[in-house]
Amino acid sequence: MSPKNSTAVAEAAQTISANCLAARVRLLHRTITGIFDEALRPLGLTDAQLTILVVVANRGPVSPGAVSRRLNMEKSTISRNIARMDKNGWLTVADGESGREQRLTVNAKGKALLVKTLPVWNEAQTKAKAVLGQSGADSLRSLGNAVWSQLGRE
Amino acid sequence: MSPKNSTAVAEAAQTISANCLAARVRLLHRTITGIFDEALRPLGLTDAQLTILVVVANRGPVSPGAVSRRLNMEKSTISRNIARMDKNGWLTVADGESGREQRLTVNAKGKALLVKTLPVWNEAQTKAKAVLGQSGADSLRSLGNAVWSQLGRE
DNA sequence: CTCACATAGTTGTATATACAACATAGAACA
DNA sequence: TGTTCTATGTTGTATATACAACTATGTGAG
């Protein structure tokens, strides 16, 4: 490879390394979800499942498609997550009136889990704030809110 | 379930929904990596692989363990990513002198890919900035940098 | 009414990721 | 010199996630 191309390689690598938003959001994702998943593990649920549980609790009865749009998650991702949560006995999946939409509701076991989870979630949230700093946590929260608004959620 | 507990459920769901950092970082992750992966797909690499390629380009020869520490990724994640990238012919995996560390280097094919990737990456970065807004993108970048610093990277 | 089209969910396949368990190879120390 | 401790990688297993292809169901145009 010519010196010219060699320089191009180094420049590309440095530019991407110094700026890439994808690398940074993945780092944050690994760091933060690691904190939450570790905290939630004794309860048997993951932070992704908690997020879905909360949406269903706040809006149920609600269809998987609506949850998918609300969270900007692919419908197949929701489908499989719902299946796990159903298997764990936290949700009830009922046929909707239309015959193709389903109706999800959090059942008694799921509600009890949610209440039991709150203090654990709170602890994880505190740890995450410690890692991000208060202003970092604020930034992340408002960034998330902004993207949500922009997605034209339901 | 008593009214008291019913209230506790609603409060937990609302508190978590309104504040959870994990839900927000996962939303950002899905949104941003979606943009990059879509842009990179024609080139046959993912944004995770690009991140690793860049680290190896900037620091190679380097061991998988060092990459793992640098990116705060689990060693098994690195191991399997390296295997895919090796299979694609972008990296060379050589035995290190010590006999247990490996030495990774980006080879000619990987370098050519990196150069070809730069404009594509740039486009994705621009799209991501459009979604986040300039100030949001700045926040995310500095948040990532801050977490990196805090991790006591090599 | 029928056919084309859109919507809802599921399933196949692949990557990213982590944790746990393991094998191996240096290193420290008795 | 062994023996124990630690560091490096790999592999099994599981979840999160997405895209593509598929089924089934509603909807609307003719």
CSV table of C-alpha atoms (C1' of nucleotides) in Angstrom, one decimal:
chain,number,residue,atom,x,y,z
A,1,MET,CA,0.0,0.0,0.0
A,2,SER,CA,1.3,3.4,-0.9
A,3,PRO,CA,2.2,6.0,1.7
A,4,LYS,CA,-0.7,8.0,0.6
A,5,ASN,CA,-3.2,5.3,1.3
A,6,SER,CA,-1.4,4.5,4.5
A,7,THR,CA,-2.1,8.0,5.6
A,8,ALA,CA,-5.7,7.7,4.6
A,9,VAL,CA,-6.1,4.6,6.8
A,10,ALA,CA,-4.6,6.3,9.8
A,11,GLU,CA,-6.7,9.4,9.3
A,12,ALA,CA,-9.9,7.4,8.9
A,13,ALA,CA,-9.2,5.4,12.0
A,14,GLN,CA,-8.4,8.6,14.0
A,15,THR,CA,-11.4,10.5,12.8
A,16,ILE,CA,-13.8,7.7,13.5
A,17,SER,CA,-12.3,7.0,16.9
A,18,ALA,CA,-12.4,10.6,18.0
A,19,ASN,CA,-16.0,11.2,16.9
A,20,CYS,CA,-18.1,8.2,16.3
A,21,LEU,CA,-21.5,8.5,18.0
A,22,ALA,CA,-22.3,4.8,17.4
A,23,ALA,CA,-19.3,3.7,19.4
A,24,ARG,CA,-20.2,6.1,22.2
A,25,VAL,CA,-23.8,5.1,22.4
A,26,ARG,CA,-22.8,1.5,22.5
A,27,LEU,CA,-20.4,2.1,25.3
A,28,LEU,CA,-23.0,3.9,27.3
A,29,HIS,CA,-25.5,1.1,26.5
A,30,ARG,CA,-23.1,-1.6,27.8
A,31,THR,CA,-22.2,0.4,30.9
A,32,ILE,CA,-25.7,1.4,31.9
A,33,THR,CA,-27.6,-1.8,31.1
A,34,GLY,CA,-24.9,-3.7,32.8
A,35,ILE,CA,-25.7,-1.8,36.0
A,36,PHE,CA,-29.4,-2.4,35.7
A,37,ASP,CA,-29.2,-6.0,34.7
A,38,GLU,CA,-26.9,-6.8,37.5
A,39,ALA,CA,-29.3,-5.2,40.0
A,40,LEU,CA,-32.4,-6.8,38.5
A,41,ARG,CA,-30.9,-10.3,38.1
A,42,PRO,CA,-32.0,-11.5,41.6
A,43,LEU,CA,-35.6,-10.6,40.6
A,44,GLY,CA,-35.3,-12.6,37.4
A,45,LEU,CA,-36.0,-9.9,34.9
A,46,THR,CA,-33.9,-7.8,32.6
A,47,ASP,CA,-34.0,-4.1,32.0
A,48,ALA,CA,-35.6,-4.6,28.6
A,49,GLN,CA,-38.4,-6.7,30.1
A,50,LEU,CA,-38.9,-4.1,32.9
A,51,THR,CA,-39.3,-1.4,30.2
A,52,ILE,CA,-42.0,-3.4,28.5
A,53,LEU,CA,-43.7,-4.3,31.8
A,54,VAL,CA,-43.9,-0.6,32.6
A,55,VAL,CA,-45.4,0.3,29.3
A,56,VAL,CA,-48.0,-2.4,29.6
A,57,ALA,CA,-48.7,-1.4,33.2
A,58,ASN,CA,-49.2,2.2,32.2
A,59,ARG,CA,-51.2,1.6,29.1
A,60,GLY,CA,-52.7,-1.9,29.3
A,61,PRO,CA,-54.6,-3.4,27.9
A,62,VAL,CA,-52.4,-2.7,24.9
A,63,SER,CA,-51.4,-4.6,21.8
A,64,PRO,CA,-47.8,-5.7,21.1
A,65,GLY,CA,-47.8,-3.5,18.0
A,66,ALA,CA,-48.6,-0.4,20.1
A,67,VAL,CA,-45.8,-1.3,22.6
A,68,SER,CA,-43.5,-1.7,19.7
A,69,ARG,CA,-44.3,1.7,18.3
A,70,ARG,CA,-44.2,3.3,21.7
A,71,LEU,CA,-40.7,2.0,22.4
A,72,ASN,CA,-39.4,2.1,18.8
A,73,MET,CA,-38.6,-1.6,18.9
A,74,GLU,CA,-39.0,-4.0,16.1
A,75,LYS,CA,-42.2,-6.0,16.4
A,76,SER,CA,-40.3,-9.3,16.4
A,77,THR,CA,-38.2,-8.2,19.3
A,78,ILE,CA,-41.4,-7.4,21.2
A,79,SER,CA,-42.9,-10.6,20.2
A,80,ARG,CA,-40.2,-12.7,21.7
A,81,ASN,CA,-39.9,-10.5,24.8
A,82,ILE,CA,-43.6,-10.9,25.4
A,83,ALA,CA,-43.3,-14.6,25.0
A,84,ARG,CA,-40.6,-14.8,27.8
A,85,MET,CA,-42.6,-12.5,30.1
A,86,ASP,CA,-45.7,-14.6,29.5
A,87,LYS,CA,-43.8,-17.7,30.3
A,88,ASN,CA,-42.7,-16.1,33.5
A,89,GLY,CA,-46.3,-15.4,34.4
A,90,TRP,CA,-46.1,-11.6,34.5
A,91,LEU,CA,-48.4,-10.8,31.6
A,92,THR,CA,-51.6,-12.0,30.3
A,93,VAL,CA,-51.9,-12.3,26.5
A,94,ALA,CA,-55.5,-12.3,25.4
A,95,ASP,CA,-57.1,-12.2,21.9
A,96,GLY,CA,-58.4,-8.8,21.1
A,97,GLU,CA,-61.8,-8.2,19.6
A,98,SER,CA,-60.5,-7.7,16.2
A,99,GLY,CA,-59.1,-11.2,16.0
A,100,ARG,CA,-55.7,-10.2,15.0
A,101,GLU,CA,-54.6,-7.7,17.7
A,102,GLN,CA,-53.7,-9.1,21.0
A,103,ARG,CA,-54.4,-7.5,24.4
A,104,LEU,CA,-51.6,-7.4,26.9
A,105,THR,CA,-52.2,-6.8,30.6
A,106,VAL,CA,-50.0,-7.1,33.6
A,107,ASN,CA,-51.4,-9.7,35.9
A,108,ALA,CA,-51.2,-10.0,39.7
A,109,LYS,CA,-47.7,-11.6,39.6
A,110,GLY,CA,-46.4,-9.0,37.3
A,111,LYS,CA,-47.8,-6.2,39.5
A,112,ALA,CA,-46.2,-7.7,42.6
A,113,LEU,CA,-43.0,-7.9,40.7
A,114,LEU,CA,-43.2,-4.3,39.7
A,115,VAL,CA,-43.7,-3.1,43.2
A,116,LYS,CA,-40.8,-5.3,44.4
A,117,THR,CA,-38.7,-4.0,41.7
A,118,LEU,CA,-39.0,-0.3,42.4
A,119,PRO,CA,-36.4,-0.1,45.2
A,120,VAL,CA,-34.0,-2.2,43.2
A,121,TRP,CA,-34.5,0.0,40.2
A,122,ASN,CA,-34.0,3.0,42.3
A,123,GLU,CA,-30.6,1.7,43.5
A,124,ALA,CA,-29.5,1.0,40.0
A,125,GLN,CA,-30.6,4.4,38.8
A,126,THR,CA,-28.5,5.9,41.6
A,127,LYS,CA,-25.5,3.9,40.6
A,128,ALA,CA,-26.0,4.9,37.0
A,129,LYS,CA,-26.1,8.6,38.0
A,130,ALA,CA,-22.9,8.1,39.9
A,131,VAL,CA,-21.2,6.9,36.8
A,132,LEU,CA,-22.7,9.5,34.5
A,133,GLY,CA,-22.5,12.4,36.9
A,134,GLN,CA,-25.7,14.4,37.7
A,135,SER,CA,-25.3,16.6,34.6
A,136,GLY,CA,-24.5,13.6,32.4
A,137,ALA,CA,-27.6,11.8,33.7
A,138,ASP,CA,-29.7,14.8,33.0
A,139,SER,CA,-28.3,15.0,29.5
A,140,LEU,CA,-29.1,11.4,28.9
A,141,ARG,CA,-32.6,11.7,30.2
A,142,SER,CA,-33.4,14.7,28.1
A,143,LEU,CA,-31.8,13.1,25.0
A,144,GLY,CA,-34.0,10.1,25.4
A,145,ASN,CA,-37.0,12.2,25.9
A,146,ALA,CA,-36.2,14.3,22.8
A,147,VAL,CA,-35.7,11.2,20.6
A,148,TRP,CA,-39.0,9.8,21.9
A,149,SER,CA,-40.8,13.0,21.1
A,150,GLN,CA,-39.3,13.1,17.7
A,151,LEU,CA,-40.4,9.6,16.9
A,152,GLY,CA,-44.0,10.7,16.9
A,153,ARG,CA,-44.9,8.2,19.6
A,154,GLU,CA,-48.5,7.2,20.3
B,1,MET,CA,-55.1,-6.6,45.1
B,2,SER,CA,-55.9,-3.9,47.6
B,3,PRO,CA,-56.3,-0.2,46.4
B,4,LYS,CA,-53.1,0.6,48.3
B,5,ASN,CA,-51.1,-1.9,46.3
B,6,SER,CA,-52.8,-0.9,43.1
B,7,THR,CA,-51.6,2.7,43.7
B,8,ALA,CA,-48.1,1.4,44.4
B,9,VAL,CA,-48.1,-0.4,41.0
B,10,ALA,CA,-49.2,2.7,39.2
B,11,GLU,CA,-46.7,4.8,41.0
B,12,ALA,CA,-43.8,2.4,40.3
B,13,ALA,CA,-44.7,2.2,36.6
B,14,GLN,CA,-44.9,6.0,36.3
B,15,THR,CA,-41.8,6.7,38.2
B,16,ILE,CA,-39.8,4.2,36.1
B,17,SER,CA,-41.3,5.4,32.9
B,18,ALA,CA,-40.5,9.0,33.5
B,19,ASN,CA,-36.9,8.6,34.7
B,20,CYS,CA,-35.3,5.3,33.7
B,21,LEU,CA,-31.9,5.8,32.3
B,22,ALA,CA,-31.6,2.3,31.1
B,23,ALA,CA,-34.7,2.6,28.9
B,24,ARG,CA,-33.4,5.8,27.5
B,25,VAL,CA,-29.9,4.5,26.7
B,26,ARG,CA,-31.4,1.5,25.0
B,27,LEU,CA,-33.7,3.7,22.9
B,28,LEU,CA,-30.7,5.8,21.9
B,29,HIS,CA,-28.7,2.7,21.2
B,30,ARG,CA,-31.4,1.2,18.9
B,31,THR,CA,-31.9,4.5,17.1
B,32,ILE,CA,-28.2,5.3,16.5
B,33,THR,CA,-26.9,1.9,15.8
B,34,GLY,CA,-29.8,1.4,13.4
B,35,ILE,CA,-28.6,4.4,11.4
B,36,PHE,CA,-25.0,3.2,11.3
B,37,ASP,CA,-25.8,-0.4,10.6
B,38,GLU,CA,-28.1,0.5,7.7
B,39,ALA,CA,-25.4,2.7,6.2
B,40,LEU,CA,-22.7,0.1,6.7
B,41,ARG,CA,-24.6,-2.9,5.5
B,42,PRO,CA,-23.6,-2.6,1.8
B,43,LEU,CA,-20.0,-2.8,3.0
B,44,GLY,CA,-20.6,-5.9,4.9
B,45,LEU,CA,-19.6,-4.7,8.3
B,46,THR,CA,-21.5,-3.7,11.4
B,47,ASP,CA,-20.8,-0.7,13.6
B,48,ALA,CA,-19.5,-2.9,16.4
B,49,GLN,CA,-17.0,-4.4,14.0
B,50,LEU,CA,-16.0,-1.0,12.7
B,51,THR,CA,-15.3,0.1,16.2
B,52,ILE,CA,-13.0,-2.8,16.8
B,53,LEU,CA,-11.4,-2.4,13.4
B,54,VAL,CA,-10.6,1.2,14.3
B,55,VAL,CA,-9.0,0.3,17.6
B,56,VAL,CA,-6.8,-2.3,16.0
B,57,ALA,CA,-5.9,0.1,13.2
B,58,ASN,CA,-4.9,2.8,15.7
B,59,ARG,CA,-3.1,0.5,18.1
B,60,GLY,CA,-2.2,-2.7,16.4
B,61,PRO,CA,-0.5,-5.0,16.9
B,62,VAL,CA,-2.7,-5.3,19.9
B,63,SER,CA,-4.1,-8.2,21.9
B,64,PRO,CA,-7.9,-9.0,22.1
B,65,GLY,CA,-7.7,-8.4,25.8
B,66,ALA,CA,-6.3,-4.9,25.3
B,67,VAL,CA,-9.1,-4.2,22.9
B,68,SER,CA,-11.6,-5.5,25.4
B,69,ARG,CA,-10.3,-3.3,28.1
B,70,ARG,CA,-10.1,-0.3,25.8
B,71,LEU,CA,-13.7,-0.6,24.7
B,72,ASN,CA,-15.0,-2.0,28.0
B,73,MET,CA,-16.4,-5.0,26.3
B,74,GLU,CA,-16.5,-8.5,27.6
B,75,LYS,CA,-13.6,-10.7,26.4
B,76,SER,CA,-15.9,-13.3,25.0
B,77,THR,CA,-17.7,-10.6,22.9
B,78,ILE,CA,-14.4,-9.5,21.5
B,79,SER,CA,-13.4,-13.1,20.9
B,80,ARG,CA,-16.4,-13.8,18.7
B,81,ASN,CA,-16.2,-10.5,16.9
B,82,ILE,CA,-12.6,-11.0,16.1
B,83,ALA,CA,-13.5,-14.5,14.7
B,84,ARG,CA,-16.0,-13.0,12.3
B,85,MET,CA,-13.6,-10.2,11.2
B,86,ASP,CA,-10.9,-12.8,10.7
B,87,LYS,CA,-13.2,-14.9,8.7
B,88,ASN,CA,-14.0,-11.9,6.5
B,89,GLY,CA,-10.3,-11.4,6.0
B,90,TRP,CA,-9.9,-7.9,7.5
B,91,LEU,CA,-7.7,-8.8,10.4
B,92,THR,CA,-4.6,-11.0,10.9
B,93,VAL,CA,-4.5,-13.0,14.1
B,94,ALA,CA,-1.0,-14.0,15.0
B,95,ASP,CA,0.4,-15.7,18.1
B,96,GLY,CA,2.1,-13.3,20.3
B,97,GLU,CA,5.6,-13.9,21.7
B,98,SER,CA,4.3,-14.7,25.1
B,99,GLY,CA,2.4,-17.7,23.8
B,100,ARG,CA,-0.9,-16.8,25.3
B,101,GLU,CA,-1.5,-13.3,24.0
B,102,GLN,CA,-2.5,-12.9,20.4
B,103,ARG,CA,-1.4,-10.1,18.2
B,104,LEU,CA,-4.1,-8.5,16.0
B,105,THR,CA,-3.3,-6.3,13.0
B,106,VAL,CA,-5.5,-4.9,10.3
B,107,ASN,CA,-4.4,-6.3,7.0
B,108,ALA,CA,-4.5,-4.9,3.5
B,109,LYS,CA,-8.1,-5.9,2.9
B,110,GLY,CA,-9.1,-4.4,6.2
B,111,LYS,CA,-7.3,-1.2,5.5
B,112,ALA,CA,-8.9,-0.8,2.1
B,113,LEU,CA,-12.3,-1.4,3.8
B,114,LEU,CA,-11.6,1.3,6.4
B,115,VAL,CA,-10.8,3.9,3.7
B,116,LYS,CA,-13.9,2.9,1.8
B,117,THR,CA,-15.9,3.1,4.9
B,118,LEU,CA,-15.0,6.7,5.9
B,119,PRO,CA,-17.5,8.5,3.6
B,120,VAL,CA,-20.2,6.1,4.5
B,121,TRP,CA,-19.5,6.5,8.2
B,122,ASN,CA,-19.5,10.3,7.7
B,123,GLU,CA,-23.0,10.1,6.2
B,124,ALA,CA,-24.3,8.1,9.0
B,125,GLN,CA,-22.7,10.4,11.5
B,126,THR,CA,-24.5,13.3,9.9
B,127,LYS,CA,-27.8,11.5,10.0
B,128,ALA,CA,-27.3,10.7,13.6
B,129,LYS,CA,-26.6,14.3,14.3
B,130,ALA,CA,-29.8,15.3,12.6
B,131,VAL,CA,-31.7,13.0,14.9
B,132,LEU,CA,-30.0,14.1,18.0
B,133,GLY,CA,-29.6,17.7,17.2
B,134,GLN,CA,-26.2,19.4,17.3
B,135,SER,CA,-26.3,19.9,21.1
B,136,GLY,CA,-27.6,16.4,21.7
B,137,ALA,CA,-24.8,15.0,19.6
B,138,ASP,CA,-22.3,17.0,21.5
B,139,SER,CA,-23.8,15.8,24.8
B,140,LEU,CA,-23.6,12.2,23.7
B,141,ARG,CA,-20.0,12.6,22.5
B,142,SER,CA,-18.8,14.1,25.7
B,143,LEU,CA,-20.8,11.6,27.8
B,144,GLY,CA,-19.1,8.8,26.0
B,145,ASN,CA,-15.7,10.4,26.4
B,146,ALA,CA,-16.3,11.0,30.1
B,147,VAL,CA,-17.3,7.4,30.7
B,148,TRP,CA,-14.2,6.3,28.8
B,149,SER,CA,-12.0,8.4,30.9
B,150,GLN,CA,-13.6,7.1,34.0
B,151,LEU,CA,-13.0,3.6,33.0
B,152,GLY,CA,-9.3,4.0,33.4
B,153,ARG,CA,-8.7,2.9,29.9
B,154,GLU,CA,-5.3,1.9,28.7
C,1,DC,C1',-68.3,-10.0,-3.8
C,2,DT,C1',-63.5,-10.4,-5.0
C,3,DC,C1',-58.9,-9.2,-5.4
C,4,DA,C1',-55.3,-6.2,-4.1
C,5,DC,C1',-53.2,-4.1,-0.2
C,6,DA,C1',-52.1,-3.1,4.4
C,7,DT,C1',-51.6,-4.6,9.3
C,8,DA,C1',-50.5,-7.9,13.2
C,9,DG,C1',-47.8,-11.4,14.8
C,10,DT,C1',-44.5,-15.4,14.3
C,11,DT,C1',-40.4,-17.7,12.9
C,12,DG,C1',-35.8,-18.2,10.7
C,13,DT,C1',-31.4,-16.4,10.8
C,14,DA,C1',-27.6,-13.4,12.3
C,15,DT,C1',-25.0,-10.2,15.2
C,16,DA,C1',-24.0,-8.0,19.8
C,17,DT,C1',-23.6,-8.8,24.2
C,18,DA,C1',-22.9,-10.9,28.9
C,19,DC,C1',-22.0,-14.5,32.5
C,20,DA,C1',-20.2,-18.9,33.8
C,21,DA,C1',-17.2,-22.6,33.2
C,22,DC,C1',-13.3,-24.2,31.2
C,23,DA,C1',-8.3,-24.9,29.3
C,24,DT,C1',-3.9,-23.0,29.0
C,25,DA,C1',0.1,-20.4,30.0
C,26,DG,C1',2.9,-17.2,32.7
C,27,DA,C1',4.3,-15.6,37.4
C,28,DA,C1',5.0,-15.5,42.2
C,29,DC,C1',6.4,-17.9,45.9
C,30,DA,C1',7.6,-21.5,49.2
D,1,DT,C1',11.2,-27.3,41.4
D,2,DG,C1',6.6,-27.6,42.3
D,3,DT,C1',2.3,-25.3,43.6
D,4,DT,C1',-0.8,-21.9,43.6
D,5,DC,C1',-2.6,-17.7,41.6
D,6,DT,C1',-3.7,-14.9,37.8
D,7,DA,C1',-4.3,-13.6,33.1
D,8,DT,C1',-5.7,-14.9,28.2
D,9,DG,C1',-8.8,-17.0,25.3
D,10,DT,C1',-12.7,-20.1,23.9
D,11,DT,C1',-17.1,-22.2,24.3
D,12,DG,C1',-21.9,-23.1,26.2
D,13,DT,C1',-26.0,-20.7,27.0
D,14,DA,C1',-29.2,-16.9,27.2
D,15,DT,C1',-31.2,-12.4,26.2
D,16,DA,C1',-31.8,-8.1,23.1
D,17,DT,C1',-32.1,-6.8,18.8
D,18,DA,C1',-33.0,-6.5,13.7
D,19,DC,C1',-34.2,-7.9,8.9
D,20,DA,C1',-36.6,-11.0,5.8
D,21,DA,C1',-40.0,-14.1,4.8
D,22,DC,C1',-44.3,-15.9,6.0
D,23,DT,C1',-49.3,-16.5,7.7
D,24,DA,C1',-53.5,-14.7,8.9
D,25,DT,C1',-56.7,-11.1,9.1
D,26,DG,C1',-58.9,-7.0,8.2
D,27,DT,C1',-60.0,-3.0,4.5
D,28,DG,C1',-61.0,-0.8,0.4
D,29,DA,C1',-61.5,-0.4,-4.6
D,30,DG,C1',-63.9,-2.1,-8.5
